[in-house]
Amino acid sequence: MLAGVGAALVTAGAGVGGWRAASGSMADYATYAARLRGNLAPPDLQAVVRYATLAANGHNTQPWSFRLETQAMEIRPDLRRRTPVVDPDDHHLYVSLGCAAANLALAAAATGRPGELSFAADGGVRYDYLPGQPRLDPLVGAIPRRQCTRAEYDGRTIPAAVLAEIERAAATPGVSLALVTDRARINRARDLVLAGNRDQMNNPAFMHELKQWIRFNPRSAMATGDGLFSAASGNPVLPTDLGRFAFDRLFNIAEEDRKHARQIDSSAGIAIFFGERADPEHWIRVGQACQRFALAATHLGLKIAFINQPVEVAQLRADLAAVVGETRRPDILIRFGYGPALPFSPRRSASYTSTA
Ligand SMILES: Cc1cc2nc3c(=O)[nH]c(=O)nc-3n(C[C@H](O)[C@H](O)[C@H](O)COP(=O)(O)O)c2cc1C
């Protein structure tokens, strides 16, 4: 749909030069994304914070700030970056902090700052250094390579030993994980994703909020360093005005439904995460678990994508939980499988305040 609009505009006279000026180039974007994902070198605190910011996070709002002390680091919620329509109780915001905390702990330990995570009473996460040797976990290498890959996968089954290794890496106190690889239950979850998608796309407030976070081209993705870059979701790049126009007028629910269905049908399985309790501490724990799940999957050559619609649409949560015989609130739904790589998503440059 968007590709058709793009071609029409070019032939209508905007011209390739004008198009490029308005959108920026994918080559420049690739250089930008690679720089963000360089090694942990030099192995300083700037690099540790940069690795923390490469974590998964809802709508790529990056709702965090970092504070460094002499013997500790803190990740604090940045409530200016809330998404109140899709995430009215800040559930995703705290899960996102947990994802960043998982990366931070791995990167800090790899650069000679082993330590442990705890939960600050004000909703933040604390990482206190402990004496010990640097710890180079293989998951560290996956941090810059992990992405949410919103593409069709190749349908291949995953060996049981590989799944067991991912499950082990994701194990986190206070969180349980249900892995589903049989088609009957994947189909039940898929139908809930489609129901959630329809509900959200019919909600003007949801669509308005989503549109604010879409970056339709490399130029705007690099300028803000946040948001959902269209190419990272497998969509074509467009000048911003045209992208917004297309988003308002041409987004088609039936087409989106078919795309989600194809993507889930091509996946090897789904993972559903449940926190023991529904509070910020447990949402942070869930974030740690699902980030570690994604890193282990990446390390083992798999791709993952969040398909959280039946978590975000509150009235679908019980049905999603029932797919795996649960009654608690489900926190995160992820699909996984073998698939292609897409362009990476942007990040704001890593910054922190220091009281050291
Ligand atoms: C709590 C949470 C919920 C998310 N929900 C969705 C979702 O429903 N659909 C989706 O496509 N991506 C979802 N994501 C993925 C983010 O959009 C993604 O992590 C972000 O855009 C950064 O991209 P990256 O993970 O590829 O670096 C979610 C991520 C988190 C942490």
Tab-separated table of C-alpha atoms and ligand atoms in Angstrom:
chain	number	residue	atom	x	y	z
A	1	MET	CA	0.000	0.000	0.000
A	2	LEU	CA	2.642	2.522	1.085
A	3	ALA	CA	4.941	1.379	-1.748
A	4	GLY	CA	2.219	2.243	-4.269
A	5	VAL	CA	1.804	5.700	-2.786
A	6	GLY	CA	5.555	6.251	-2.968
A	7	ALA	CA	5.825	5.273	-6.607
A	8	ALA	CA	2.882	7.546	-7.476
A	9	LEU	CA	4.522	10.525	-5.801
A	10	VAL	CA	7.861	10.017	-7.547
A	11	THR	CA	6.201	9.826	-10.973
A	12	ALA	CA	3.969	12.791	-10.093
A	13	GLY	CA	7.048	14.987	-10.155
A	14	ALA	CA	8.571	15.129	-6.673
A	15	GLY	CA	11.556	13.423	-8.323
A	16	VAL	CA	14.116	11.096	-6.868
A	17	GLY	CA	16.370	13.987	-5.712
A	18	GLY	CA	13.552	15.700	-3.815
A	19	TRP	CA	12.483	12.391	-2.385
A	20	ARG	CA	15.954	11.710	-1.050
A	21	ALA	CA	16.280	15.184	0.423
A	22	ALA	CA	12.989	14.731	2.271
A	23	SER	CA	13.674	11.196	3.463
A	24	GLY	CA	17.453	10.794	3.932
A	25	SER	CA	19.392	7.780	2.731
A	26	MET	CA	19.302	4.205	3.973
A	27	ALA	CA	23.110	4.024	3.578
A	28	ASP	CA	23.535	6.905	6.055
A	29	TYR	CA	21.012	5.226	8.312
A	30	ALA	CA	22.938	1.919	8.223
A	31	THR	CA	26.127	3.768	9.276
A	32	TYR	CA	24.214	5.479	12.107
A	33	ALA	CA	22.707	2.186	13.322
A	34	ALA	CA	26.077	0.388	13.170
A	35	ARG	CA	27.738	3.122	15.230
A	36	LEU	CA	25.108	2.708	17.946
A	37	ARG	CA	25.831	-0.999	17.977
A	38	GLY	CA	29.633	-0.915	18.072
A	39	ASN	CA	31.514	-3.120	20.550
A	40	LEU	CA	31.829	-2.293	24.250
A	41	ALA	CA	34.927	-0.236	23.472
A	42	PRO	CA	36.329	1.559	25.285
A	43	PRO	CA	34.747	-0.490	28.096
A	44	ASP	CA	33.638	2.606	29.998
A	45	LEU	CA	30.329	3.543	31.608
A	46	GLN	CA	29.236	5.360	28.463
A	47	ALA	CA	29.471	2.051	26.599
A	48	VAL	CA	27.538	0.221	29.349
A	49	VAL	CA	24.708	2.766	29.169
A	50	ARG	CA	24.724	2.574	25.358
A	51	TYR	CA	24.273	-1.206	25.572
A	52	ALA	CA	21.441	-0.764	28.085
A	53	THR	CA	19.605	1.528	25.646
A	54	LEU	CA	19.725	-1.117	22.909
A	55	ALA	CA	17.051	-3.054	24.822
A	56	ALA	CA	13.535	-3.694	23.542
A	57	ASN	CA	11.067	-1.037	24.696
A	58	GLY	CA	7.447	-0.207	23.925
A	59	HIS	CA	7.003	2.002	20.791
A	60	ASN	CA	10.773	2.659	21.100
A	61	THR	CA	10.024	5.591	23.433
A	62	GLN	CA	13.130	4.720	25.535
A	63	PRO	CA	11.337	5.756	28.756
A	64	TRP	CA	14.407	5.791	30.970
A	65	SER	CA	17.204	7.900	32.389
A	66	PHE	CA	20.477	6.709	33.894
A	67	ARG	CA	22.250	7.878	37.034
A	68	LEU	CA	25.710	6.721	37.978
A	69	GLU	CA	27.117	6.612	41.501
A	70	THR	CA	30.599	5.535	42.600
A	71	GLN	CA	29.580	1.912	43.212
A	72	ALA	CA	26.163	1.670	41.540
A	73	MET	CA	24.023	2.618	38.552
A	74	GLU	CA	20.323	3.426	38.502
A	75	ILE	CA	17.789	3.258	35.712
A	76	ARG	CA	14.865	5.531	36.459
A	77	PRO	CA	11.493	5.755	34.723
A	78	ASP	CA	11.079	8.806	32.460
A	79	LEU	CA	7.368	9.470	32.780
A	80	ARG	CA	7.492	12.164	30.089
A	81	ARG	CA	7.799	9.254	27.668
A	82	ARG	CA	4.603	7.464	28.664
A	83	THR	CA	2.186	6.172	26.027
A	84	PRO	CA	-1.068	6.612	27.951
A	85	VAL	CA	-3.429	5.132	25.360
A	86	VAL	CA	-1.709	1.826	24.659
A	87	ASP	CA	-0.206	1.601	28.150
A	88	PRO	CA	-2.478	3.409	30.645
A	89	ASP	CA	-1.000	1.778	33.778
A	90	ASP	CA	2.659	2.090	32.625
A	91	HIS	CA	3.007	-1.681	32.436
A	92	HIS	CA	5.044	-1.533	29.208
A	93	LEU	CA	7.096	1.330	30.572
A	94	TYR	CA	8.267	-0.793	33.520
A	95	VAL	CA	8.774	-3.880	31.340
A	96	SER	CA	10.985	-1.673	29.144
A	97	LEU	CA	13.046	-0.649	32.194
A	98	GLY	CA	13.504	-4.331	32.976
A	99	CYS	CA	14.712	-5.000	29.422
A	100	ALA	CA	17.290	-2.204	29.781
A	101	ALA	CA	18.310	-3.525	33.215
A	102	ALA	CA	19.043	-6.976	31.758
A	103	ASN	CA	21.344	-5.437	29.140
A	104	LEU	CA	22.967	-3.138	31.685
A	105	ALA	CA	23.791	-6.008	34.065
A	106	LEU	CA	25.341	-8.070	31.255
A	107	ALA	CA	27.378	-5.161	29.859
A	108	ALA	CA	28.524	-3.982	33.292
A	109	ALA	CA	29.703	-7.484	34.262
A	110	ALA	CA	31.502	-7.880	30.915
A	111	THR	CA	33.412	-4.627	31.459
A	112	GLY	CA	34.677	-5.532	34.916
A	113	ARG	CA	31.753	-4.364	37.056
A	114	PRO	CA	29.984	-7.508	38.259
A	115	GLY	CA	27.018	-6.723	40.462
A	116	GLU	CA	23.369	-7.360	41.231
A	117	LEU	CA	20.054	-5.794	40.343
A	118	SER	CA	17.453	-4.670	42.868
A	119	PHE	CA	14.284	-2.614	42.740
A	120	ALA	CA	14.265	0.940	44.026
A	121	ALA	CA	11.141	1.951	45.964
A	122	ASP	CA	10.463	4.823	43.546
A	123	GLY	CA	10.054	2.429	40.615
A	124	GLY	CA	13.615	2.464	39.330
A	125	VAL	CA	16.162	-0.329	39.073
A	126	ARG	CA	19.473	-0.313	40.902
A	127	TYR	CA	22.647	-2.168	39.965
A	128	ASP	CA	25.190	-2.352	42.808
A	129	TYR	CA	28.745	-3.376	41.996
A	130	LEU	CA	30.080	-6.415	43.878
A	131	PRO	CA	33.668	-7.583	44.109
A	132	GLY	CA	34.554	-10.190	41.495
A	133	GLN	CA	36.008	-10.873	38.089
A	134	PRO	CA	34.602	-9.579	34.771
A	135	ARG	CA	31.973	-12.036	33.422
A	136	LEU	CA	31.713	-12.398	29.677
A	137	ASP	CA	28.312	-14.034	29.196
A	138	PRO	CA	27.712	-15.119	25.562
A	139	LEU	CA	24.470	-13.116	25.703
A	140	VAL	CA	26.524	-9.884	25.698
A	141	GLY	CA	27.505	-10.445	22.067
A	142	ALA	CA	23.817	-10.697	21.154
A	143	ILE	CA	22.933	-7.258	22.605
A	144	PRO	CA	23.860	-5.252	19.485
A	145	ARG	CA	22.459	-7.901	17.129
A	146	ARG	CA	19.040	-8.393	18.777
A	147	GLN	CA	16.060	-6.765	17.128
A	148	CYS	CA	12.291	-7.151	16.908
A	149	THR	CA	11.939	-8.705	13.489
A	150	ARG	CA	8.449	-7.944	12.173
A	151	ALA	CA	8.746	-10.179	9.117
A	152	GLU	CA	7.575	-13.583	7.956
A	153	TYR	CA	9.805	-16.380	9.252
A	154	ASP	CA	10.570	-19.641	7.432
A	155	GLY	CA	8.331	-21.985	9.424
A	156	ARG	CA	11.172	-24.311	10.466
A	157	THR	CA	10.793	-26.204	13.735
A	158	ILE	CA	13.277	-25.411	16.494
A	159	PRO	CA	15.216	-28.306	18.072
A	160	ALA	CA	14.071	-29.043	21.640
A	161	ALA	CA	17.609	-28.516	22.981
A	162	VAL	CA	17.704	-25.005	21.518
A	163	LEU	CA	14.352	-24.146	23.081
A	164	ALA	CA	15.503	-25.519	26.425
A	165	GLU	CA	18.625	-23.338	26.305
A	166	ILE	CA	16.568	-20.203	25.616
A	167	GLU	CA	14.160	-21.089	28.415
A	168	ARG	CA	17.080	-21.541	30.807
A	169	ALA	CA	18.577	-18.163	29.860
A	170	ALA	CA	15.234	-16.431	30.436
A	171	ALA	CA	14.579	-17.965	33.878
A	172	THR	CA	13.946	-15.091	36.308
A	173	PRO	CA	12.592	-15.229	39.872
A	174	GLY	CA	8.973	-14.046	40.022
A	175	VAL	CA	8.308	-14.746	36.327
A	176	SER	CA	6.952	-17.817	34.588
A	177	LEU	CA	7.250	-18.530	30.910
A	178	ALA	CA	4.970	-20.694	28.762
A	179	LEU	CA	6.414	-21.876	25.451
A	180	VAL	CA	3.901	-23.044	22.862
A	181	THR	CA	4.875	-24.847	19.663
A	182	ASP	CA	1.693	-26.760	18.766
A	183	ARG	CA	-0.358	-25.233	15.956
A	184	ALA	CA	-3.737	-25.511	17.685
A	185	ARG	CA	-2.706	-23.243	20.550
A	186	ILE	CA	-0.615	-20.919	18.369
A	187	ASN	CA	-3.746	-20.465	16.240
A	188	ARG	CA	-5.806	-19.558	19.317
A	189	ALA	CA	-3.233	-16.921	20.267
A	190	ARG	CA	-3.090	-15.699	16.658
A	191	ASP	CA	-6.841	-15.139	16.588
A	192	LEU	CA	-6.540	-13.065	19.771
A	193	VAL	CA	-3.756	-10.985	18.187
A	194	LEU	CA	-6.054	-10.310	15.234
A	195	ALA	CA	-8.962	-9.417	17.532
A	196	GLY	CA	-6.690	-7.038	19.458
A	197	ASN	CA	-5.373	-5.529	16.252
A	198	ARG	CA	-8.906	-4.808	15.025
A	199	ASP	CA	-9.844	-3.271	18.365
A	200	GLN	CA	-6.780	-1.008	18.329
A	201	MET	CA	-7.079	0.025	14.694
A	202	ASN	CA	-10.711	0.996	15.277
A	203	ASN	CA	-9.661	3.229	18.178
A	204	PRO	CA	-8.791	6.751	16.915
A	205	ALA	CA	-6.890	7.578	20.127
A	206	PHE	CA	-4.678	4.492	19.709
A	207	MET	CA	-3.987	5.324	16.068
A	208	HIS	CA	-3.242	8.955	16.892
A	209	GLU	CA	-0.731	7.971	19.580
A	210	LEU	CA	0.879	5.345	17.342
A	211	LYS	CA	1.273	7.840	14.502
A	212	GLN	CA	3.206	10.216	16.789
A	213	TRP	CA	5.812	7.493	17.279
A	214	ILE	CA	6.219	6.381	13.660
A	215	ARG	CA	9.333	7.617	11.864
A	216	PHE	CA	8.519	7.299	8.198
A	217	ASN	CA	12.056	7.773	6.858
A	218	PRO	CA	15.757	7.589	7.835
A	219	ARG	CA	16.022	11.354	8.216
A	220	SER	CA	13.361	11.588	10.923
A	221	ALA	CA	14.508	8.334	12.620
A	222	MET	CA	18.048	9.724	12.918
A	223	ALA	CA	16.826	13.188	13.971
A	224	THR	CA	14.761	11.964	16.933
A	225	GLY	CA	16.681	8.741	17.653
A	226	ASP	CA	13.453	7.139	18.844
A	227	GLY	CA	10.151	5.779	17.592
A	228	LEU	CA	9.113	3.074	15.187
A	229	PHE	CA	11.162	3.376	11.998
A	230	SER	CA	9.050	2.161	9.072
A	231	ALA	CA	11.895	0.180	7.466
A	232	ALA	CA	12.488	-1.649	10.757
A	233	SER	CA	8.921	-2.952	10.442
A	234	GLY	CA	9.437	-4.030	6.839
A	235	ASN	CA	7.595	-0.984	5.440
A	236	PRO	CA	8.861	1.368	2.718
A	237	VAL	CA	10.249	4.775	3.639
A	238	LEU	CA	8.256	7.895	2.728
A	239	PRO	CA	8.601	11.625	3.284
A	240	THR	CA	6.946	12.395	6.629
A	241	ASP	CA	3.906	14.285	5.284
A	242	LEU	CA	3.155	11.574	2.790
A	243	GLY	CA	3.656	8.866	5.376
A	244	ARG	CA	1.183	10.556	7.727
A	245	PHE	CA	-1.296	11.002	4.912
A	246	ALA	CA	-1.013	7.336	3.952
A	247	PHE	CA	-1.301	6.281	7.595
A	248	ASP	CA	-4.538	8.269	8.028
A	249	ARG	CA	-6.209	7.368	4.785
A	250	LEU	CA	-4.888	4.054	3.591
A	251	PHE	CA	-4.222	1.809	6.595
A	252	ASN	CA	-6.419	-1.179	6.004
A	253	ILE	CA	-7.518	-3.419	8.873
A	254	ALA	CA	-8.131	-6.512	6.736
A	255	GLU	CA	-4.690	-6.199	5.137
A	256	GLU	CA	-2.987	-5.746	8.521
A	257	ASP	CA	-4.868	-8.774	9.843
A	258	ARG	CA	-3.677	-10.910	6.954
A	259	LYS	CA	-0.094	-9.730	7.469
A	260	HIS	CA	-0.156	-10.569	11.195
A	261	ALA	CA	-1.709	-13.962	10.447
A	262	ARG	CA	0.993	-14.798	7.876
A	263	GLN	CA	3.714	-13.710	10.272
A	264	ILE	CA	2.400	-15.820	13.152
A	265	ASP	CA	1.676	-18.817	10.897
A	266	SER	CA	5.307	-18.691	9.693
A	267	SER	CA	6.697	-18.671	13.253
A	268	ALA	CA	7.963	-21.756	15.054
A	269	GLY	CA	6.263	-20.873	18.325
A	270	ILE	CA	5.122	-18.293	20.821
A	271	ALA	CA	6.224	-17.405	24.347
A	272	ILE	CA	3.913	-15.947	26.997
A	273	PHE	CA	5.419	-14.339	30.114
A	274	PHE	CA	3.525	-14.028	33.424
A	275	GLY	CA	4.721	-12.045	36.401
A	276	GLU	CA	3.836	-13.443	39.825
A	277	ARG	CA	2.115	-10.180	40.703
A	278	ALA	CA	0.820	-7.198	38.720
A	279	ASP	CA	3.048	-4.411	40.040
A	280	PRO	CA	6.028	-2.379	38.727
A	281	GLU	CA	8.595	-4.638	40.402
A	282	HIS	CA	7.215	-7.710	38.651
A	283	TRP	CA	6.834	-5.879	35.339
A	284	ILE	CA	10.523	-5.016	35.582
A	285	ARG	CA	11.268	-8.690	36.287
A	286	VAL	CA	9.213	-9.671	33.234
A	287	GLY	CA	11.283	-7.206	31.187
A	288	GLN	CA	14.499	-8.858	32.339
A	289	ALA	CA	13.130	-12.283	31.429
A	290	CYS	CA	11.887	-11.360	27.976
A	291	GLN	CA	15.051	-9.412	27.118
A	292	ARG	CA	17.187	-12.405	28.127
A	293	PHE	CA	14.860	-14.631	26.102
A	294	ALA	CA	15.416	-12.401	23.063
A	295	LEU	CA	19.188	-12.317	23.584
A	296	ALA	CA	19.445	-16.097	23.916
A	297	ALA	CA	17.279	-16.528	20.817
A	298	THR	CA	19.523	-14.095	18.907
A	299	HIS	CA	22.646	-15.892	20.133
A	300	LEU	CA	21.220	-19.157	18.779
A	301	GLY	CA	20.322	-17.703	15.370
A	302	LEU	CA	16.594	-17.101	15.936
A	303	LYS	CA	14.446	-14.019	15.415
A	304	ILE	CA	11.680	-12.771	17.715
A	305	ALA	CA	8.888	-10.203	17.562
A	306	PHE	CA	6.437	-8.919	20.154
A	307	ILE	CA	2.751	-9.432	19.283
A	308	ASN	CA	1.285	-7.833	22.338
A	309	GLN	CA	-2.167	-6.821	21.134
A	310	PRO	CA	-4.044	-9.319	23.383
A	311	VAL	CA	-2.072	-8.007	26.369
A	312	GLU	CA	-2.738	-4.362	25.535
A	313	VAL	CA	-6.493	-4.854	24.953
A	314	ALA	CA	-7.498	-5.622	28.535
A	315	GLN	CA	-10.603	-7.666	27.733
A	316	LEU	CA	-8.521	-10.196	25.752
A	317	ARG	CA	-6.015	-10.946	28.533
A	318	ALA	CA	-8.011	-13.732	30.194
A	319	ASP	CA	-8.468	-15.547	26.868
A	320	LEU	CA	-4.738	-15.305	26.129
A	321	ALA	CA	-3.863	-16.651	29.581
A	322	ALA	CA	-6.340	-19.513	29.070
A	323	VAL	CA	-4.390	-20.686	25.980
A	324	VAL	CA	-1.779	-22.025	28.416
A	325	GLY	CA	-4.171	-22.779	31.304
A	326	GLU	CA	-3.215	-19.667	33.304
A	327	THR	CA	-5.427	-17.250	35.183
A	328	ARG	CA	-2.898	-14.507	35.929
A	329	ARG	CA	-2.534	-11.386	33.805
A	330	PRO	CA	-0.283	-12.189	30.821
A	331	ASP	CA	2.519	-9.624	30.475
A	332	ILE	CA	4.248	-10.267	27.169
A	333	LEU	CA	3.519	-12.295	24.041
A	334	ILE	CA	6.421	-12.979	21.680
A	335	ARG	CA	6.660	-15.083	18.531
A	336	PHE	CA	9.914	-16.688	17.462
A	337	GLY	CA	11.475	-18.633	14.607
A	338	TYR	CA	14.153	-18.555	11.948
A	339	GLY	CA	13.835	-15.499	9.755
A	340	PRO	CA	15.535	-12.652	7.879
A	341	ALA	CA	17.179	-9.579	9.418
A	342	LEU	CA	15.518	-6.165	8.974
A	343	PRO	CA	17.074	-2.694	9.428
A	344	PHE	CA	17.703	-1.886	13.096
A	345	SER	CA	15.632	0.644	14.975
A	346	PRO	CA	17.078	4.011	16.085
A	347	ARG	CA	18.251	5.051	19.556
A	348	ARG	CA	18.866	8.361	21.261
A	349	SER	CA	22.517	8.792	22.149
A	350	ALA	CA	23.302	7.313	25.528
A	351	SER	CA	23.476	9.904	28.295
A	352	TYR	CA	23.552	9.813	32.067
A	353	THR	CA	23.938	12.006	35.099
A	354	SER	CA	26.657	11.225	37.579
A	355	THR	CA	26.859	11.660	41.324
A	356	ALA	CA	30.132	9.747	41.461
B	1	LIG	C1	6.707	-3.979	26.734
B	1	LIG	C2	6.894	-4.030	25.248
B	1	LIG	C3	5.801	-4.183	24.402
B	1	LIG	C4	5.975	-4.248	23.025
B	1	LIG	N1	4.876	-4.460	22.214
B	1	LIG	C5	5.045	-4.576	20.881
B	1	LIG	C6	3.960	-4.929	20.035
B	1	LIG	O1	2.841	-5.173	20.488
B	1	LIG	N2	4.167	-5.019	18.710
B	1	LIG	C7	5.407	-4.799	18.155
B	1	LIG	O2	5.551	-4.894	16.940
B	1	LIG	N3	6.480	-4.493	18.946
B	1	LIG	C8	6.326	-4.380	20.283
B	1	LIG	N4	7.403	-4.132	21.095
B	1	LIG	C9	8.732	-3.983	20.485
B	1	LIG	C10	9.198	-2.536	20.426
B	1	LIG	O3	8.422	-1.791	19.510
B	1	LIG	C11	10.690	-2.507	20.046
B	1	LIG	O4	11.417	-3.113	21.083
B	1	LIG	C12	11.204	-1.113	19.803
B	1	LIG	O5	10.577	-0.533	18.695
B	1	LIG	C13	12.718	-1.100	19.588
B	1	LIG	O6	13.055	-1.910	18.514
B	1	LIG	P1	14.093	-3.115	18.663
B	1	LIG	O7	13.576	-4.014	19.735
B	1	LIG	O8	14.106	-3.784	17.319
B	1	LIG	O9	15.409	-2.531	19.034
B	1	LIG	C14	7.266	-4.099	22.469
B	1	LIG	C15	8.375	-3.968	23.328
B	1	LIG	C16	8.196	-3.947	24.706
B	1	LIG	C17	9.390	-3.852	25.609
